[in-house]
mmCIF file with all atom_site columns, C-alpha atoms in Angstrom:
data_model
loop_
_atom_site.group_PDB
_atom_site.id
_atom_site.type_symbol
_atom_site.label_atom_id
_atom_site.label_alt_id
_atom_site.label_comp_id
_atom_site.label_asym_id
_atom_site.label_entity_id
_atom_site.label_seq_id
_atom_site.pdbx_PDB_ins_code
_atom_site.Cartn_x
_atom_site.Cartn_y
_atom_site.Cartn_z
_atom_site.occupancy
_atom_site.B_iso_or_equiv
_atom_site.pdbx_formal_charge
_atom_site.auth_seq_id
_atom_site.auth_comp_id
_atom_site.auth_asym_id
_atom_site.auth_atom_id
_atom_site.pdbx_PDB_model_num
ATOM 1   C CA . UNK D 1 1   ? -1.281  8.376   41.329  1.00 53.00 ? 121 UNK D CA 1
ATOM 2   C CA . UNK D 1 2   ? -3.605  8.241   38.360  1.00 55.00 ? 122 UNK D CA 1
ATOM 3   C CA . UNK D 1 3   ? -2.403  9.593   35.029  1.00 59.00 ? 123 UNK D CA 1
ATOM 4   C CA . UNK D 1 4   ? -4.208  12.638  33.733  1.00 70.00 ? 124 UNK D CA 1
ATOM 5   C CA . UNK D 1 5   ? -5.384  12.448  30.150  1.00 66.00 ? 125 UNK D CA 1
ATOM 6   C CA . UNK D 1 6   ? -7.026  15.327  28.392  1.00 67.00 ? 126 UNK D CA 1
ATOM 7   C CA . UNK D 1 7   ? -9.821  15.017  25.863  1.00 63.00 ? 127 UNK D CA 1
ATOM 8   C CA . UNK D 1 8   ? -7.288  16.088  23.245  1.00 67.00 ? 128 UNK D CA 1
ATOM 9   C CA . UNK D 1 9   ? -5.008  13.157  24.187  1.00 61.00 ? 129 UNK D CA 1
ATOM 10  C CA . UNK D 1 10  ? -7.886  10.695  23.976  1.00 60.00 ? 130 UNK D CA 1
ATOM 11  C CA . UNK D 1 11  ? -8.997  12.051  20.587  1.00 62.00 ? 131 UNK D CA 1
ATOM 12  C CA . UNK D 1 12  ? -5.456  11.877  19.245  1.00 61.00 ? 132 UNK D CA 1
ATOM 13  C CA . UNK D 1 13  ? -5.107  8.278   20.452  1.00 60.00 ? 133 UNK D CA 1
ATOM 14  C CA . UNK D 1 14  ? -8.432  7.398   18.821  1.00 57.00 ? 134 UNK D CA 1
ATOM 15  C CA . UNK D 1 15  ? -7.278  8.955   15.550  1.00 58.00 ? 135 UNK D CA 1
ATOM 16  C CA . UNK D 1 16  ? -4.018  7.031   15.624  1.00 54.00 ? 136 UNK D CA 1
ATOM 17  C CA . UNK D 1 17  ? -5.826  3.759   16.322  1.00 54.00 ? 137 UNK D CA 1
ATOM 18  C CA . UNK D 1 18  ? -8.264  4.446   13.490  1.00 53.00 ? 138 UNK D CA 1
ATOM 19  C CA . UNK D 1 19  ? -5.437  5.199   11.065  1.00 55.00 ? 139 UNK D CA 1
ATOM 20  C CA . UNK D 1 20  ? -3.515  2.102   12.152  1.00 56.00 ? 140 UNK D CA 1
ATOM 21  C CA . UNK D 1 21  ? -6.647  -0.003  11.741  1.00 57.00 ? 141 UNK D CA 1
ATOM 22  C CA . UNK D 1 22  ? -7.021  1.347   8.222   1.00 57.00 ? 142 UNK D CA 1
ATOM 23  C CA . UNK D 1 23  ? -3.411  0.453   7.453   1.00 56.00 ? 143 UNK D CA 1
ATOM 24  C CA . UNK D 1 24  ? -3.908  -3.084  8.717   1.00 53.00 ? 144 UNK D CA 1
ATOM 25  C CA . UNK D 1 25  ? -7.054  -3.414  6.610   1.00 51.00 ? 145 UNK D CA 1
ATOM 26  C CA . UNK D 1 26  ? -5.255  -2.003  3.578   1.00 52.00 ? 146 UNK D CA 1
ATOM 27  C CA . UNK D 1 27  ? -2.318  -4.374  4.051   1.00 53.00 ? 147 UNK D CA 1
ATOM 28  C CA . UNK D 1 28  ? -4.617  -7.387  4.366   1.00 49.00 ? 148 UNK D CA 1
ATOM 29  C CA . UNK D 1 29  ? -6.617  -6.436  1.296   1.00 47.00 ? 149 UNK D CA 1
ATOM 30  C CA . UNK D 1 30  ? -3.496  -5.674  -0.695  1.00 48.00 ? 150 UNK D CA 1
ATOM 31  C CA . UNK D 1 31  ? -1.969  -9.029  0.187   1.00 49.00 ? 151 UNK D CA 1
ATOM 32  C CA . UNK D 1 32  ? -5.127  -10.808 -0.926  1.00 45.00 ? 152 UNK D CA 1
ATOM 33  C CA . UNK D 1 33  ? -5.602  -8.876  -4.151  1.00 47.00 ? 153 UNK D CA 1
ATOM 34  C CA . UNK D 1 34  ? -4.636  -10.539 -7.383  1.00 47.00 ? 154 UNK D CA 1
ATOM 35  C CA . UNK D 1 35  ? -3.891  -9.060  -10.746 1.00 50.00 ? 155 UNK D CA 1
ATOM 36  C CA . UNK D 1 36  ? -5.264  -10.257 -14.023 1.00 57.00 ? 156 UNK D CA 1
ATOM 37  C CA . UNK D 1 37  ? -2.577  -11.929 -16.076 1.00 74.00 ? 157 UNK D CA 1
ATOM 38  C CA . UNK D 1 38  ? 1.017   -12.732 -15.437 1.00 90.00 ? 158 UNK D CA 1
ATOM 39  C CA . UNK D 1 39  ? 4.306   -11.027 -16.113 1.00 93.00 ? 159 UNK D CA 1
ATOM 40  C CA . UNK D 1 40  ? 6.872   -12.287 -18.586 1.00 93.00 ? 160 UNK D CA 1
ATOM 41  C CA . UNK D 1 41  ? 10.248  -11.074 -19.763 1.00 95.00 ? 161 UNK D CA 1
ATOM 42  C CA . UNK D 1 42  ? 11.213  -11.612 -23.398 1.00 94.00 ? 162 UNK D CA 1
ATOM 43  C CA . UNK D 1 43  ? 14.908  -12.307 -22.748 1.00 95.00 ? 163 UNK D CA 1
ATOM 44  C CA . UNK D 1 44  ? 15.389  -13.298 -19.089 1.00 95.00 ? 164 UNK D CA 1
ATOM 45  C CA . UNK D 1 45  ? 15.178  -16.963 -18.108 1.00 94.00 ? 165 UNK D CA 1
ATOM 46  C CA . UNK D 1 46  ? 11.959  -17.946 -16.313 1.00 94.00 ? 166 UNK D CA 1
ATOM 47  C CA . UNK D 1 47  ? 13.823  -18.907 -13.150 1.00 94.00 ? 167 UNK D CA 1
ATOM 48  C CA . UNK D 1 48  ? 14.765  -15.231 -12.664 1.00 93.00 ? 168 UNK D CA 1
ATOM 49  C CA . UNK D 1 49  ? 11.214  -13.880 -13.023 1.00 94.00 ? 169 UNK D CA 1
ATOM 50  C CA . UNK D 1 50  ? 9.999   -14.699 -9.506  1.00 93.00 ? 170 UNK D CA 1
ATOM 51  C CA . UNK D 1 51  ? 12.942  -12.860 -7.891  1.00 95.00 ? 171 UNK D CA 1
ATOM 52  C CA . UNK D 1 52  ? 12.241  -9.738  -9.962  1.00 95.00 ? 172 UNK D CA 1
ATOM 53  C CA . UNK D 1 53  ? 8.507   -9.916  -9.239  1.00 95.00 ? 173 UNK D CA 1
ATOM 54  C CA . UNK D 1 54  ? 9.152   -10.321 -5.502  1.00 95.00 ? 174 UNK D CA 1
ATOM 55  C CA . UNK D 1 55  ? 11.601  -7.409  -5.531  1.00 96.00 ? 175 UNK D CA 1
ATOM 56  C CA . UNK D 1 56  ? 9.046   -5.179  -7.267  1.00 96.00 ? 176 UNK D CA 1
ATOM 57  C CA . UNK D 1 57  ? 6.308   -6.210  -4.814  1.00 94.00 ? 177 UNK D CA 1
ATOM 58  C CA . UNK D 1 58  ? 8.582   -5.359  -1.900  1.00 94.00 ? 178 UNK D CA 1
ATOM 59  C CA . UNK D 1 59  ? 9.555   -2.036  -3.454  1.00 94.00 ? 179 UNK D CA 1
ATOM 60  C CA . UNK D 1 60  ? 5.912   -1.133  -4.107  1.00 94.00 ? 180 UNK D CA 1
ATOM 61  C CA . UNK D 1 61  ? 4.947   -2.039  -0.540  1.00 90.00 ? 181 UNK D CA 1
ATOM 62  C CA . UNK D 1 62  ? 7.797   0.050   0.848   1.00 91.00 ? 182 UNK D CA 1
ATOM 63  C CA . UNK D 1 63  ? 6.852   3.060   -1.301  1.00 88.00 ? 183 UNK D CA 1
ATOM 64  C CA . UNK D 1 64  ? 3.169   2.934   -0.366  1.00 86.00 ? 184 UNK D CA 1
ATOM 65  C CA . UNK D 1 65  ? 4.012   2.447   3.324   1.00 84.00 ? 185 UNK D CA 1
ATOM 66  C CA . UNK D 1 66  ? 6.294   5.463   3.205   1.00 80.00 ? 186 UNK D CA 1
ATOM 67  C CA . UNK D 1 67  ? 3.559   7.512   1.499   1.00 76.00 ? 187 UNK D CA 1
ATOM 68  C CA . UNK D 1 68  ? 0.968   6.421   4.060   1.00 72.00 ? 188 UNK D CA 1
ATOM 69  C CA . UNK D 1 69  ? 3.350   7.316   6.897   1.00 68.00 ? 189 UNK D CA 1
ATOM 70  C CA . UNK D 1 70  ? 3.840   10.792  5.444   1.00 60.00 ? 190 UNK D CA 1
ATOM 71  C CA . UNK D 1 71  ? 0.096   11.226  4.957   1.00 60.00 ? 191 UNK D CA 1
ATOM 72  C CA . UNK D 1 72  ? -0.745  10.079  8.496   1.00 60.00 ? 192 UNK D CA 1
ATOM 73  C CA . UNK D 1 73  ? 1.923   12.299  10.050  1.00 50.00 ? 193 UNK D CA 1
ATOM 74  C CA . UNK D 1 74  ? 0.640   15.360  8.231   1.00 49.00 ? 194 UNK D CA 1
ATOM 75  C CA . UNK D 1 75  ? -3.079  14.675  8.605   1.00 52.00 ? 195 UNK D CA 1
ATOM 76  C CA . UNK D 1 76  ? -4.509  13.831  12.045  1.00 49.00 ? 196 UNK D CA 1
ATOM 77  C CA . UNK D 1 77  ? -8.141  14.604  11.381  1.00 56.00 ? 197 UNK D CA 1
ATOM 78  C CA . UNK D 1 78  ? -10.733 11.987  12.210  1.00 55.00 ? 198 UNK D CA 1
ATOM 79  C CA . UNK D 1 79  ? -11.850 9.897   9.271   1.00 60.00 ? 199 UNK D CA 1
ATOM 80  C CA . UNK D 1 80  ? -15.036 7.905   9.159   1.00 67.00 ? 200 UNK D CA 1
ATOM 81  C CA . UNK D 1 81  ? -15.174 4.275   7.993   1.00 72.00 ? 201 UNK D CA 1
ATOM 82  C CA . UNK D 1 82  ? -16.021 5.195   4.413   1.00 76.00 ? 202 UNK D CA 1
ATOM 83  C CA . UNK D 1 83  ? -13.042 7.551   4.169   1.00 74.00 ? 203 UNK D CA 1
ATOM 84  C CA . UNK D 1 84  ? -10.765 4.826   5.541   1.00 72.00 ? 204 UNK D CA 1
ATOM 85  C CA . UNK D 1 85  ? -12.115 2.365   2.964   1.00 77.00 ? 205 UNK D CA 1
ATOM 86  C CA . UNK D 1 86  ? -11.548 4.849   0.144   1.00 80.00 ? 206 UNK D CA 1
ATOM 87  C CA . UNK D 1 87  ? -8.024  5.516   1.406   1.00 78.00 ? 207 UNK D CA 1
ATOM 88  C CA . UNK D 1 88  ? -7.329  1.772   1.484   1.00 79.00 ? 208 UNK D CA 1
ATOM 89  C CA . UNK D 1 89  ? -8.669  1.388   -2.062  1.00 83.00 ? 209 UNK D CA 1
ATOM 90  C CA . UNK D 1 90  ? -6.528  4.294   -3.279  1.00 87.00 ? 210 UNK D CA 1
ATOM 91  C CA . UNK D 1 91  ? -3.487  2.809   -1.549  1.00 86.00 ? 211 UNK D CA 1
ATOM 92  C CA . UNK D 1 92  ? -4.066  -0.559  -3.283  1.00 88.00 ? 212 UNK D CA 1
ATOM 93  C CA . UNK D 1 93  ? -4.279  1.177   -6.655  1.00 91.00 ? 213 UNK D CA 1
ATOM 94  C CA . UNK D 1 94  ? -1.094  3.170   -5.996  1.00 91.00 ? 214 UNK D CA 1
ATOM 95  C CA . UNK D 1 95  ? 0.738   0.074   -4.795  1.00 92.00 ? 215 UNK D CA 1
ATOM 96  C CA . UNK D 1 96  ? -0.244  -1.800  -7.952  1.00 93.00 ? 216 UNK D CA 1
ATOM 97  C CA . UNK D 1 97  ? 0.878   1.170   -10.079 1.00 94.00 ? 217 UNK D CA 1
ATOM 98  C CA . UNK D 1 98  ? 4.270   1.176   -8.305  1.00 93.00 ? 218 UNK D CA 1
ATOM 99  C CA . UNK D 1 99  ? 4.510   -2.582  -8.879  1.00 95.00 ? 219 UNK D CA 1
ATOM 100 C CA . UNK D 1 100 ? 3.648   -2.418  -12.585 1.00 95.00 ? 220 UNK D CA 1
ATOM 101 C CA . UNK D 1 101 ? 5.995   0.517   -13.166 1.00 96.00 ? 221 UNK D CA 1
ATOM 102 C CA . UNK D 1 102 ? 8.813   -1.405  -11.488 1.00 96.00 ? 222 UNK D CA 1
ATOM 103 C CA . UNK D 1 103 ? 8.307   -4.508  -13.618 1.00 96.00 ? 223 UNK D CA 1
ATOM 104 C CA . UNK D 1 104 ? 7.822   -2.509  -16.809 1.00 95.00 ? 224 UNK D CA 1
ATOM 105 C CA . UNK D 1 105 ? 11.053  -0.684  -16.061 1.00 96.00 ? 225 UNK D CA 1
ATOM 106 C CA . UNK D 1 106 ? 12.823  -4.029  -15.850 1.00 95.00 ? 226 UNK D CA 1
ATOM 107 C CA . UNK D 1 107 ? 11.516  -4.982  -19.302 1.00 96.00 ? 227 UNK D CA 1
ATOM 108 C CA . UNK D 1 108 ? 8.595   -7.196  -18.250 1.00 96.00 ? 228 UNK D CA 1
ATOM 109 C CA . UNK D 1 109 ? 5.284   -7.238  -20.078 1.00 95.00 ? 229 UNK D CA 1
ATOM 110 C CA . UNK D 1 110 ? 1.951   -8.308  -18.669 1.00 91.00 ? 230 UNK D CA 1
ATOM 111 C CA . UNK D 1 111 ? 0.161   -11.074 -20.548 1.00 89.00 ? 231 UNK D CA 1
ATOM 112 C CA . UNK D 1 112 ? -3.482  -11.893 -20.042 1.00 81.00 ? 232 UNK D CA 1
ATOM 113 C CA . UNK D 1 113 ? -4.296  -15.050 -18.095 1.00 66.00 ? 233 UNK D CA 1
ATOM 114 C CA . UNK D 1 114 ? -6.281  -17.514 -20.137 1.00 53.00 ? 234 UNK D CA 1
#
């Protein structure tokens, strides 16, 4: 017996796939993005810096993923490609803000890369 799918079901599935595609694109672009400069702590030994930086990256990724999950659950309207690209760009900026706030809170300062 063939399954019956309504137009509403098909549209909802298309929306979910579009949103998931946007998340995958955002994750790939975020992973490839690089910041200008490096982070240094005035009193911590250098061998501890990478652990703190990794922890802040993970925290920022978790926060932005949680925000994107909330946004996608509450907003199932169809977005075109441009809207998805803008959303991905905004997500990258928010993730970087979470990351910099985390490191700044731990006492790190960003120094320009020469």
